[in-house]
Amino acid sequence: MLSISKGLIRFYPEVNYDILTAGIIMHDIGKVYELDAQGITARYTTIGSLIGHIPIGLQILDRFGKDVLDKNDYFHIAHLILSHHGSKDLGSPVVPSTVEAIMLSNIDLLSSKARTAQKATDSITQGNEFSGFNQWLNGTRLWKQENAESEIDDKDLVNDDTGDQLSLG
């Protein structure tokens, strides 16, 4: 996620990347107490089930950051933690209300969806082009190009007159 945010600096130079970086690092910190990792599996702890990682993350920020951070920075990072799921129906108590919060929410979503898609395509067996239907990606079936046979071998891809698009010809 940090690499994604660094790639956005040249497009959005006015963004406070110190705050965004803090949000990227802190947004899921509550999962340390929400989940009990055992090898490659994890189960929800009692506190994780009853409170959840977002309020726990805010408690951690409050404990370790409230007295050392500038008041506005503290509230801004708290807002990133609270809003990182992007909407109330997805579990955030508040919606993103700063550019940095909107960026964090979308970087988190992109990271999650891309990782899910990569795992799905990695699980496609040789001889198959598509994954099964993936409930986490709106029921889509992902295509693994290297397993596909080309259906356009005998056709040339050429630039159109504008040079912007490719057409079959």
mmCIF file of C-alpha atoms in Angstrom:
data_model
loop_
_atom_site.group_PDB
_atom_site.id
_atom_site.type_symbol
_atom_site.label_atom_id
_atom_site.label_comp_id
_atom_site.label_asym_id
_atom_site.label_seq_id
_atom_site.Cartn_x
_atom_site.Cartn_y
_atom_site.Cartn_z
ATOM 1 C CA MET A 1 0.000 0.000 0.000
ATOM 2 C CA LEU A 2 2.902 2.345 0.685
ATOM 3 C CA SER A 3 4.228 1.722 -2.827
ATOM 4 C CA ILE A 4 0.829 2.555 -4.302
ATOM 5 C CA SER A 5 0.690 5.820 -2.362
ATOM 6 C CA LYS A 6 4.221 6.753 -3.440
ATOM 7 C CA GLY A 7 3.154 6.288 -7.048
ATOM 8 C CA LEU A 8 0.431 8.903 -6.554
ATOM 9 C CA ILE A 9 2.661 11.713 -5.266
ATOM 10 C CA ARG A 10 3.333 13.217 -8.688
ATOM 11 C CA PHE A 11 -0.393 13.298 -9.484
ATOM 12 C CA TYR A 12 -1.542 14.663 -6.118
ATOM 13 C CA PRO A 13 1.337 16.746 -4.707
ATOM 14 C CA GLU A 14 -0.957 18.686 -2.361
ATOM 15 C CA VAL A 15 -1.805 15.572 -0.325
ATOM 16 C CA ASN A 16 -0.257 15.230 3.128
ATOM 17 C CA TYR A 17 1.712 12.035 2.541
ATOM 18 C CA ASP A 18 2.949 11.948 6.135
ATOM 19 C CA ILE A 19 -0.664 11.622 7.290
ATOM 20 C CA LEU A 20 -1.496 9.148 4.504
ATOM 21 C CA THR A 21 1.561 7.050 5.379
ATOM 22 C CA ALA A 22 0.582 7.055 9.057
ATOM 23 C CA GLY A 23 -2.928 5.981 8.044
ATOM 24 C CA ILE A 24 -1.597 3.175 5.855
ATOM 25 C CA ILE A 25 0.541 1.908 8.722
ATOM 26 C CA MET A 26 -2.125 2.359 11.414
ATOM 27 C CA HIS A 27 -5.453 1.600 9.706
ATOM 28 C CA ASP A 28 -5.450 -2.130 10.522
ATOM 29 C CA ILE A 29 -3.324 -2.007 13.698
ATOM 30 C CA GLY A 30 -6.348 -3.159 15.711
ATOM 31 C CA LYS A 31 -6.149 -6.540 13.987
ATOM 32 C CA VAL A 32 -3.247 -7.332 16.319
ATOM 33 C CA TYR A 33 -5.884 -7.782 19.040
ATOM 34 C CA GLU A 34 -8.830 -8.686 16.814
ATOM 35 C CA LEU A 35 -7.264 -11.874 15.473
ATOM 36 C CA ASP A 36 -5.335 -14.726 17.060
ATOM 37 C CA ALA A 37 -2.979 -16.046 14.404
ATOM 38 C CA GLN A 38 -2.112 -19.717 14.648
ATOM 39 C CA GLY A 39 0.221 -20.710 11.842
ATOM 40 C CA ILE A 40 -1.448 -19.860 8.541
ATOM 41 C CA THR A 41 -4.912 -19.607 10.063
ATOM 42 C CA ALA A 42 -6.426 -17.018 12.358
ATOM 43 C CA ARG A 43 -9.473 -16.924 14.569
ATOM 44 C CA TYR A 44 -11.295 -13.954 16.025
ATOM 45 C CA THR A 45 -10.542 -13.180 19.647
ATOM 46 C CA THR A 46 -13.304 -12.280 22.071
ATOM 47 C CA ILE A 47 -12.351 -8.593 21.978
ATOM 48 C CA GLY A 48 -12.076 -8.787 18.196
ATOM 49 C CA SER A 49 -15.543 -10.252 17.892
ATOM 50 C CA LEU A 50 -17.128 -7.834 20.347
ATOM 51 C CA ILE A 51 -15.338 -4.598 19.439
ATOM 52 C CA GLY A 52 -13.594 -5.038 16.072
ATOM 53 C CA HIS A 53 -10.290 -3.799 14.707
ATOM 54 C CA ILE A 54 -11.404 -0.255 13.877
ATOM 55 C CA PRO A 55 -12.292 0.832 17.448
ATOM 56 C CA ILE A 56 -9.324 -1.153 18.781
ATOM 57 C CA GLY A 57 -7.054 0.710 16.357
ATOM 58 C CA LEU A 58 -8.428 4.014 17.601
ATOM 59 C CA GLN A 59 -7.719 2.934 21.200
ATOM 60 C CA ILE A 60 -4.115 2.120 20.241
ATOM 61 C CA LEU A 61 -3.684 5.510 18.556
ATOM 62 C CA ASP A 62 -5.229 7.184 21.593
ATOM 63 C CA ARG A 63 -2.894 5.396 23.987
ATOM 64 C CA PHE A 64 0.332 5.979 22.083
ATOM 65 C CA GLY A 65 -0.321 9.030 19.929
ATOM 66 C CA LYS A 66 -2.636 11.440 21.653
ATOM 67 C CA ASP A 67 0.021 13.022 23.872
ATOM 68 C CA VAL A 68 2.807 13.132 21.266
ATOM 69 C CA LEU A 69 1.022 14.155 18.070
ATOM 70 C CA ASP A 70 -0.185 17.585 17.095
ATOM 71 C CA LYS A 71 -3.922 17.740 17.839
ATOM 72 C CA ASN A 72 -4.935 18.093 14.168
ATOM 73 C CA ASP A 73 -2.595 15.280 13.079
ATOM 74 C CA TYR A 74 -4.022 13.049 15.822
ATOM 75 C CA PHE A 75 -7.601 13.698 14.695
ATOM 76 C CA HIS A 76 -6.686 13.270 11.037
ATOM 77 C CA ILE A 77 -5.001 9.892 11.637
ATOM 78 C CA ALA A 78 -7.928 8.864 13.851
ATOM 79 C CA HIS A 79 -10.256 9.759 10.990
ATOM 80 C CA LEU A 80 -8.231 7.584 8.591
ATOM 81 C CA ILE A 81 -8.479 4.625 10.964
ATOM 82 C CA LEU A 82 -12.219 5.137 11.465
ATOM 83 C CA SER A 83 -13.090 5.659 7.794
ATOM 84 C CA HIS A 84 -10.761 3.247 5.979
ATOM 85 C CA HIS A 85 -13.509 0.793 4.991
ATOM 86 C CA GLY A 86 -14.997 3.600 2.924
ATOM 87 C CA SER A 87 -18.633 3.527 3.997
ATOM 88 C CA LYS A 88 -20.826 2.803 6.977
ATOM 89 C CA ASP A 89 -22.360 -0.252 5.317
ATOM 90 C CA LEU A 90 -18.841 -1.733 5.054
ATOM 91 C CA GLY A 91 -18.107 -1.200 8.744
ATOM 92 C CA SER A 92 -16.642 2.278 9.022
ATOM 93 C CA PRO A 93 -18.298 4.386 11.713
ATOM 94 C CA VAL A 94 -17.676 7.470 9.545
ATOM 95 C CA VAL A 95 -17.181 8.021 5.811
ATOM 96 C CA PRO A 96 -13.882 9.380 4.467
ATOM 97 C CA SER A 97 -13.958 13.178 4.745
ATOM 98 C CA THR A 98 -10.453 14.192 3.667
ATOM 99 C CA VAL A 99 -8.487 13.579 0.493
ATOM 100 C CA GLU A 100 -6.078 11.401 2.476
ATOM 101 C CA ALA A 101 -8.953 9.328 3.907
ATOM 102 C CA ILE A 102 -10.466 8.843 0.454
ATOM 103 C CA MET A 103 -7.077 7.816 -0.900
ATOM 104 C CA LEU A 104 -6.467 5.370 1.967
ATOM 105 C CA SER A 105 -9.870 3.763 1.551
ATOM 106 C CA ASN A 106 -9.339 3.264 -2.167
ATOM 107 C CA ILE A 107 -5.717 2.126 -1.854
ATOM 108 C CA ASP A 108 -6.858 -0.430 0.747
ATOM 109 C CA LEU A 109 -9.653 -1.610 -1.553
ATOM 110 C CA LEU A 110 -7.326 -1.819 -4.568
ATOM 111 C CA SER A 111 -4.740 -3.754 -2.581
ATOM 112 C CA SER A 112 -7.333 -6.208 -1.295
ATOM 113 C CA LYS A 113 -9.055 -6.750 -4.651
ATOM 114 C CA ALA A 114 -5.769 -7.120 -6.548
ATOM 115 C CA ARG A 115 -4.467 -9.644 -3.987
ATOM 116 C CA THR A 116 -7.736 -11.597 -4.207
ATOM 117 C CA ALA A 117 -7.606 -11.575 -8.016
ATOM 118 C CA GLN A 118 -3.966 -12.689 -8.011
ATOM 119 C CA LYS A 119 -4.732 -15.589 -5.659
ATOM 120 C CA ALA A 120 -7.658 -16.615 -7.863
ATOM 121 C CA THR A 121 -5.586 -16.568 -11.055
ATOM 122 C CA ASP A 122 -2.722 -18.383 -9.321
ATOM 123 C CA SER A 123 -5.134 -21.204 -8.439
ATOM 124 C CA ILE A 124 -6.233 -21.773 -12.043
ATOM 125 C CA THR A 125 -4.928 -25.154 -13.086
ATOM 126 C CA GLN A 126 -3.058 -25.861 -16.309
ATOM 127 C CA GLY A 127 -5.445 -26.338 -19.204
ATOM 128 C CA ASN A 128 -8.052 -24.010 -17.739
ATOM 129 C CA GLU A 129 -8.351 -20.383 -18.754
ATOM 130 C CA PHE A 130 -10.761 -19.178 -16.059
ATOM 131 C CA SER A 131 -11.132 -19.397 -12.295
ATOM 132 C CA GLY A 132 -14.349 -20.395 -10.628
ATOM 133 C CA PHE A 133 -16.819 -17.661 -9.727
ATOM 134 C CA ASN A 134 -15.263 -15.468 -7.041
ATOM 135 C CA GLN A 135 -17.699 -14.141 -4.441
ATOM 136 C CA TRP A 136 -15.204 -11.492 -3.260
ATOM 137 C CA LEU A 137 -14.917 -10.032 -6.769
ATOM 138 C CA ASN A 138 -18.629 -9.621 -7.528
ATOM 139 C CA GLY A 139 -18.988 -13.195 -8.722
ATOM 140 C CA THR A 140 -16.563 -12.777 -11.589
ATOM 141 C CA ARG A 141 -14.469 -15.502 -13.175
ATOM 142 C CA LEU A 142 -10.885 -14.415 -13.686
ATOM 143 C CA TRP A 143 -8.973 -15.151 -16.868
ATOM 144 C CA LYS A 144 -5.419 -16.460 -16.848
ATOM 145 C CA GLN A 145 -4.056 -15.315 -20.177
ATOM 146 C CA GLU A 146 -1.062 -17.645 -20.285
ATOM 147 C CA ASN A 147 -3.411 -20.648 -20.254
ATOM 148 C CA ALA A 148 -5.432 -19.275 -23.174
ATOM 149 C CA GLU A 149 -5.060 -20.145 -26.805
ATOM 150 C CA SER A 150 -5.172 -17.108 -29.032
ATOM 151 C CA GLU A 151 -8.328 -16.742 -31.079
ATOM 152 C CA ILE A 152 -6.854 -13.993 -33.252
ATOM 153 C CA ASP A 153 -3.604 -15.575 -34.423
ATOM 154 C CA ASP A 154 -4.452 -15.023 -38.066
ATOM 155 C CA LYS A 155 -5.442 -11.374 -37.626
ATOM 156 C CA ASP A 156 -3.192 -8.360 -37.288
ATOM 157 C CA LEU A 157 -3.569 -5.730 -34.618
ATOM 158 C CA VAL A 158 -3.109 -2.316 -36.182
ATOM 159 C CA ASN A 159 -3.283 1.245 -34.921
ATOM 160 C CA ASP A 160 -6.227 3.263 -36.135
ATOM 161 C CA ASP A 161 -5.740 6.705 -37.698
ATOM 162 C CA THR A 162 -5.523 8.440 -34.313
ATOM 163 C CA GLY A 163 -2.917 6.065 -32.959
ATOM 164 C CA ASP A 164 -4.909 5.814 -29.748
ATOM 165 C CA GLN A 165 -6.734 2.538 -30.230
ATOM 166 C CA LEU A 166 -6.103 -0.867 -31.670
ATOM 167 C CA SER A 167 -8.471 -2.508 -34.106
ATOM 168 C CA LEU A 168 -8.609 -5.934 -35.669
ATOM 169 C CA GLY A 169 -8.004 -5.796 -39.379
#
